[in-house]
Amino acid sequence: MIKKAVIPAAGLGTRFLPATKAQPKEMLPIIDTPTIQYVVQEAVDSGIEDILIISGKGKRAIEDHFDRNWELEALLDEKEDKNLYNEIRHIGDMANIHFIRQKEMNGLGDAIRYARWHVGNEPFAVLLGDSLVDTVIPATQQLIDIYEQYKQSVVAVEPVLREKVSRYGIIGGDEISEGLWRINQMVEKPDVDKSPSNLAFSARYILTPSIFDAIDATKPGKNNELQLTDAMSLLLQRESFYACVLQGKRYDIGSKMDYLKAIVQYGLKRKEFSEEFRAYLVDTVKGL
Ligand code: UTP
């Protein structure tokens, strides 16, 4: 059973400057809900009970968001706004949420390393705090289902344009059933002509605790950061890894273009906006 999750959220978010100069990119709202709240909800919907958020410099707003806000709750209670009161109150009670601060932004592998003592000796989920996956079955649940079958690490992947593989961590392997791969290679930001496939890591992982020793044995790689891909690649010499093409659409909120797309998609899904917003979009498209 996978009951613990780690959500790395300490990164600098330089691709989203200037918005991220003084606020975490994980707090960028999709309409009215911060990105990381969707991520926590996905974990909870996948049966996770305990969450460790890797926080860092300039990320206090995330801790405040998952804390109680007594003044605000009292105000909403006084106004007898029951729905909003319940919604705000619920945020602090979504799961057992803990925080630890990454002291230097040395990459995703380094961020995961901070979870070692919290996670202990059990497999755990990793959900990148800046990525949403719009699905019917929660993305983490999809990976857990595969983990339960094979009892080995499972990573989410998505196909990307071949000419863009050098922006991503990429896997190579054999497809053992539709959308499920047994991995034999992982490489961070490969050159287009050397890439083993066009399947890129897609922000969700189930990892065994052996990853911590692998991280310790890994040297800084691309961009002089401790890359999770390199640590997983090292562990691949001793343990099997599976990759699952997620059923759903992933949005990297750290990218301005994906952020725009997510706002449109999530806006269309919201009942209270969908009719007016749809009409607005149709009108706008006609005018293009
Ligand atoms: P990114 O790969 O998007 O890196 O992180 P970044 O540094 O935040 O973004 P840019 O490239 O400067 O725009 C993916 C996830 O991993 C976390 C980030 O907060 C994000 O949720 N992360 C990344 C860490 O927690 N620590 C790190 O050192 C790097």
Coordinates of C-alpha atoms and ligand atoms in Angstrom, one line a residue:
M1 CA 0.0 0.0 0.0
I2 CA 1.3 3.4 -0.9
K3 CA 0.3 5.8 1.8
K4 CA 3.1 8.5 1.7
A5 CA 3.7 11.1 -1.0
V6 CA 6.4 13.7 -1.5
I7 CA 5.7 16.9 -3.3
P8 CA 8.8 18.9 -4.4
A9 CA 7.9 22.5 -4.5
A10 CA 11.2 24.3 -3.8
G11 CA 12.3 25.2 -7.3
L12 CA 12.9 28.8 -8.4
G13 CA 10.4 28.9 -11.2
T14 CA 12.6 31.1 -13.4
R15 CA 10.5 30.2 -16.5
F16 CA 7.6 32.1 -15.0
L17 CA 9.3 35.3 -14.0
P18 CA 8.4 38.0 -13.0
A19 CA 5.3 36.4 -11.4
T20 CA 7.6 34.1 -9.4
K21 CA 9.9 36.8 -8.2
A22 CA 8.2 36.9 -4.8
Q23 CA 5.6 34.1 -4.9
P24 CA 5.9 30.3 -5.4
K25 CA 4.9 29.1 -8.9
E26 CA 3.1 26.2 -7.1
M27 CA 0.7 28.9 -5.8
L28 CA -0.2 30.2 -9.3
P29 CA -4.0 29.9 -9.3
I30 CA -6.0 28.0 -11.9
I31 CA -8.9 30.4 -11.6
D32 CA -9.3 30.4 -7.8
T33 CA -7.4 27.4 -6.6
P34 CA -3.6 27.2 -6.3
T35 CA -1.9 24.6 -8.5
I36 CA -0.5 22.8 -5.4
Q37 CA -4.0 22.3 -3.9
Y38 CA -5.0 20.3 -7.0
V39 CA -1.8 18.3 -6.6
V40 CA -2.6 17.6 -2.9
Q41 CA -6.2 16.7 -3.9
E42 CA -4.9 14.2 -6.5
A43 CA -2.7 12.5 -3.8
V44 CA -5.6 12.3 -1.4
D45 CA -7.9 11.0 -4.1
S46 CA -5.3 8.3 -4.8
G47 CA -5.4 7.1 -1.1
I48 CA -2.4 9.0 0.1
E49 CA -2.7 9.9 3.8
D50 CA 0.7 11.5 4.6
I51 CA 2.3 14.2 2.5
L52 CA 5.7 15.8 2.7
I53 CA 6.1 19.1 0.8
I54 CA 9.6 20.1 -0.1
S55 CA 9.6 23.8 0.5
G56 CA 12.3 26.4 0.3
K57 CA 13.2 30.0 0.2
G58 CA 10.3 32.2 -0.7
K59 CA 7.7 29.4 -0.3
R60 CA 6.1 30.4 2.9
A61 CA 2.8 31.0 1.2
I62 CA 2.4 27.3 0.6
E63 CA 2.7 26.5 4.3
D64 CA 0.2 29.3 5.1
H65 CA -2.2 27.9 2.5
F66 CA -2.4 24.5 4.1
D67 CA -2.6 26.0 7.6
R68 CA -5.8 27.1 9.4
N69 CA -6.7 30.8 9.1
W70 CA -8.7 31.5 12.2
E71 CA -9.5 35.1 11.5
L72 CA -10.8 34.3 8.0
E73 CA -12.8 31.4 9.3
A74 CA -14.3 33.5 12.0
L75 CA -15.2 36.2 9.5
L76 CA -16.9 33.7 7.1
D77 CA -18.7 32.1 10.0
E78 CA -20.0 35.6 11.1
K79 CA -21.2 36.3 7.6
E80 CA -22.9 32.9 7.6
D81 CA -21.2 32.0 4.3
K82 CA -21.3 28.2 5.1
N83 CA -20.1 27.0 1.7
L84 CA -17.0 29.2 1.6
Y85 CA -16.4 28.6 5.3
N86 CA -16.4 24.8 4.7
E87 CA -14.2 25.1 1.6
I88 CA -11.6 27.2 3.5
R89 CA -11.7 25.0 6.6
H90 CA -11.3 21.8 4.5
I91 CA -7.9 23.0 3.0
G92 CA -6.2 22.6 6.3
D93 CA -7.7 19.1 6.8
M94 CA -7.0 17.5 3.4
A95 CA -4.3 15.2 4.7
N96 CA -1.4 15.0 7.2
I97 CA 0.8 17.6 5.5
H98 CA 4.4 18.2 6.6
F99 CA 7.1 20.5 5.3
I100 CA 10.9 20.4 5.1
R101 CA 13.0 23.1 3.5
Q102 CA 15.5 22.4 0.7
K103 CA 18.5 24.6 1.6
E104 CA 19.9 25.1 -1.9
M105 CA 18.0 24.5 -5.2
N106 CA 20.3 21.8 -6.4
G107 CA 17.7 19.9 -8.5
L108 CA 14.9 17.4 -8.2
G109 CA 17.1 14.6 -7.1
D110 CA 18.5 16.7 -4.3
A111 CA 14.9 17.8 -3.3
I112 CA 13.8 14.1 -3.0
R113 CA 16.8 13.3 -0.9
Y114 CA 15.3 15.5 1.9
A115 CA 12.4 13.1 2.2
R116 CA 14.6 10.1 3.3
W117 CA 13.9 10.2 7.0
H118 CA 10.2 11.0 6.6
V119 CA 9.5 8.3 4.1
G120 CA 11.5 5.5 5.9
N121 CA 11.6 2.1 4.4
E122 CA 8.5 2.1 2.2
P123 CA 7.6 2.9 -1.4
F124 CA 6.2 6.3 -1.9
A125 CA 4.7 8.6 -4.5
V126 CA 6.3 11.7 -5.9
L127 CA 4.0 14.4 -7.4
L128 CA 5.7 17.5 -8.9
G129 CA 4.1 20.5 -7.2
D130 CA 3.9 22.6 -10.4
S131 CA 2.2 20.0 -12.6
L132 CA -1.5 19.2 -13.0
V133 CA -2.8 16.1 -14.6
D134 CA -6.4 16.3 -15.9
T135 CA -7.7 12.8 -15.7
V136 CA -10.7 10.7 -14.8
I137 CA -8.7 8.2 -12.7
P138 CA -6.2 10.3 -10.6
A139 CA -2.7 10.1 -12.2
T140 CA -1.1 8.8 -9.0
Q141 CA -3.8 6.2 -8.6
Q142 CA -3.0 5.0 -12.2
L143 CA 0.7 4.5 -11.1
I144 CA -0.3 2.9 -7.8
D145 CA -2.4 0.3 -9.7
I146 CA 0.7 -0.7 -11.7
Y147 CA 2.9 -0.7 -8.6
E148 CA 0.5 -3.1 -6.9
Q149 CA 0.8 -5.5 -9.8
Y150 CA 4.7 -5.5 -10.2
K151 CA 5.9 -4.1 -6.8
Q152 CA 8.6 -2.1 -8.7
S153 CA 9.1 1.6 -9.3
V154 CA 6.7 3.1 -11.8
V155 CA 7.0 6.5 -13.6
A156 CA 4.5 8.4 -15.6
V157 CA 5.4 9.2 -19.1
E158 CA 3.9 11.2 -22.0
P159 CA 4.7 11.3 -25.7
V160 CA 6.4 14.6 -26.7
L161 CA 7.4 16.0 -30.2
R162 CA 10.6 14.2 -31.3
E163 CA 12.3 17.5 -32.0
K164 CA 11.7 18.6 -28.4
V165 CA 13.1 15.6 -26.5
S166 CA 16.2 17.5 -25.5
R167 CA 14.0 19.5 -23.0
Y168 CA 12.9 16.4 -21.0
G169 CA 14.0 13.3 -19.2
I170 CA 13.4 10.4 -21.6
I171 CA 12.9 6.7 -21.2
G172 CA 13.7 3.8 -23.5
G173 CA 12.3 0.2 -23.2
D174 CA 9.9 -2.4 -24.4
E175 CA 6.1 -2.0 -24.5
I176 CA 4.7 -5.0 -22.6
S177 CA 1.1 -4.0 -23.0
E178 CA -0.7 -1.0 -24.4
G179 CA 0.8 2.1 -22.7
L180 CA 2.9 0.1 -20.2
W181 CA 6.7 -0.1 -20.8
R182 CA 9.5 -2.0 -19.1
I183 CA 12.3 0.6 -19.0
N184 CA 15.9 -0.3 -20.0
Q185 CA 17.2 3.3 -20.3
M186 CA 16.6 6.7 -18.8
V187 CA 18.4 9.8 -20.0
E188 CA 18.1 13.5 -19.0
K189 CA 17.7 16.0 -21.9
P190 CA 19.2 13.8 -24.7
D191 CA 20.2 15.1 -28.1
V192 CA 17.4 14.5 -30.6
D193 CA 19.5 12.0 -32.7
K194 CA 20.5 10.0 -29.6
S195 CA 17.1 9.8 -27.8
P196 CA 15.9 6.3 -27.1
S197 CA 12.2 7.4 -27.6
N198 CA 9.9 10.4 -27.4
L199 CA 8.4 9.3 -24.1
A200 CA 9.1 11.9 -21.4
F201 CA 8.8 11.8 -17.6
S202 CA 5.4 13.3 -16.7
A203 CA 5.6 14.6 -13.2
R204 CA 4.4 11.6 -11.3
Y205 CA 6.4 8.7 -9.8
I206 CA 6.2 5.7 -7.5
L207 CA 9.7 5.0 -6.1
T208 CA 11.1 2.4 -3.8
P209 CA 13.2 3.6 -0.8
S210 CA 16.4 2.3 -2.6
I211 CA 16.2 5.6 -4.5
F212 CA 17.8 7.4 -1.6
D213 CA 21.1 5.4 -1.7
A214 CA 21.0 5.9 -5.5
I215 CA 20.7 9.7 -5.1
D216 CA 23.6 9.7 -2.6
A217 CA 25.7 7.9 -5.2
T218 CA 24.8 10.3 -8.0
K219 CA 26.9 13.2 -9.1
P220 CA 25.5 16.5 -10.4
G221 CA 24.5 16.2 -14.0
K222 CA 22.8 18.5 -16.6
N223 CA 22.8 22.1 -15.5
N224 CA 25.1 21.0 -12.6
E225 CA 21.9 19.8 -10.8
L226 CA 21.4 16.5 -9.0
Q227 CA 19.1 15.0 -11.5
L228 CA 16.4 12.5 -10.4
T229 CA 16.7 10.8 -13.8
D230 CA 20.4 10.1 -13.2
A231 CA 19.7 8.5 -9.8
M232 CA 16.9 6.4 -11.2
S233 CA 19.2 5.4 -14.1
L234 CA 21.7 4.2 -11.5
L235 CA 19.1 2.3 -9.6
L236 CA 17.9 0.7 -12.9
Q237 CA 21.1 -1.4 -12.8
R238 CA 19.7 -3.2 -9.7
E239 CA 15.9 -2.8 -9.8
S240 CA 13.2 -2.8 -12.5
F241 CA 11.3 0.3 -13.5
Y242 CA 8.0 0.5 -15.4
A243 CA 6.6 3.4 -17.3
C244 CA 3.0 4.2 -17.8
V245 CA 1.6 6.5 -20.4
L246 CA -1.0 8.5 -18.4
Q247 CA -4.6 8.5 -19.4
G248 CA -5.1 12.3 -19.3
K249 CA -3.5 15.6 -20.1
R250 CA -0.6 17.0 -18.1
Y251 CA -0.1 20.7 -17.6
D252 CA 3.4 22.0 -16.5
I253 CA 2.2 25.2 -14.8
G254 CA 5.9 26.3 -14.7
S255 CA 5.5 26.9 -18.4
K256 CA 3.5 30.0 -19.5
M257 CA 2.0 28.3 -22.5
D258 CA 0.7 25.3 -20.4
Y259 CA -0.6 27.7 -17.8
L260 CA -2.7 29.5 -20.4
K261 CA -4.0 26.1 -21.7
A262 CA -4.8 24.9 -18.2
I263 CA -6.9 28.0 -17.4
V264 CA -8.9 27.5 -20.6
Q265 CA -9.5 23.8 -20.0
Y266 CA -10.3 24.1 -16.3
G267 CA -12.5 27.2 -16.9
L268 CA -14.6 25.2 -19.4
K269 CA -15.0 22.4 -16.8
R270 CA -16.4 24.8 -14.2
K271 CA -20.2 24.7 -14.3
E272 CA -20.7 28.3 -13.2
F273 CA -18.5 29.7 -16.0
S274 CA -18.7 27.1 -18.8
E275 CA -21.6 28.5 -20.8
E276 CA -20.5 32.2 -20.8
F277 CA -16.8 31.3 -21.1
R278 CA -17.5 28.9 -24.0
A279 CA -19.5 31.5 -25.8
Y280 CA -16.7 34.0 -25.3
L281 CA -14.1 31.6 -26.7
V282 CA -16.3 30.8 -29.7
D283 CA -16.7 34.5 -30.4
T284 CA -13.0 35.1 -29.9
V285 CA -12.0 32.3 -32.3
K286 CA -14.4 33.6 -34.9
G287 CA -12.6 37.0 -34.8
L288 CA -9.2 35.5 -35.4
Ligands
UTP1 P1 11.4 22.3 -12.5 O1 12.1 21.3 -13.3 O2 10.3 23.0 -13.2 O3 12.4 23.4 -12.0 O4 10.9 21.7 -11.2 P2 12.3 24.9 -11.4 O5 13.7 25.3 -11.0 O6 11.2 25.0 -10.4 O7 11.7 25.7 -12.7 P3 12.5 26.7 -13.7 O8 13.1 25.8 -14.7 O9 13.4 27.6 -12.9 O10 11.3 27.5 -14.3 C1 9.9 20.7 -11.1 C2 9.3 20.6 -9.7 O11 10.4 20.3 -8.8 C3 10.6 21.2 -7.8 C4 9.9 22.5 -8.3 O12 9.4 23.3 -7.3 C5 8.8 21.9 -9.2 O13 7.6 21.7 -8.4 N1 12.0 21.4 -7.5 C6 12.9 21.7 -8.6 C7 12.5 21.4 -6.2 O14 11.7 21.2 -5.3 N2 13.9 21.6 -6.0 C8 14.7 21.9 -7.0 O15 16.0 22.0 -6.7 C9 14.3 21.9 -8.3

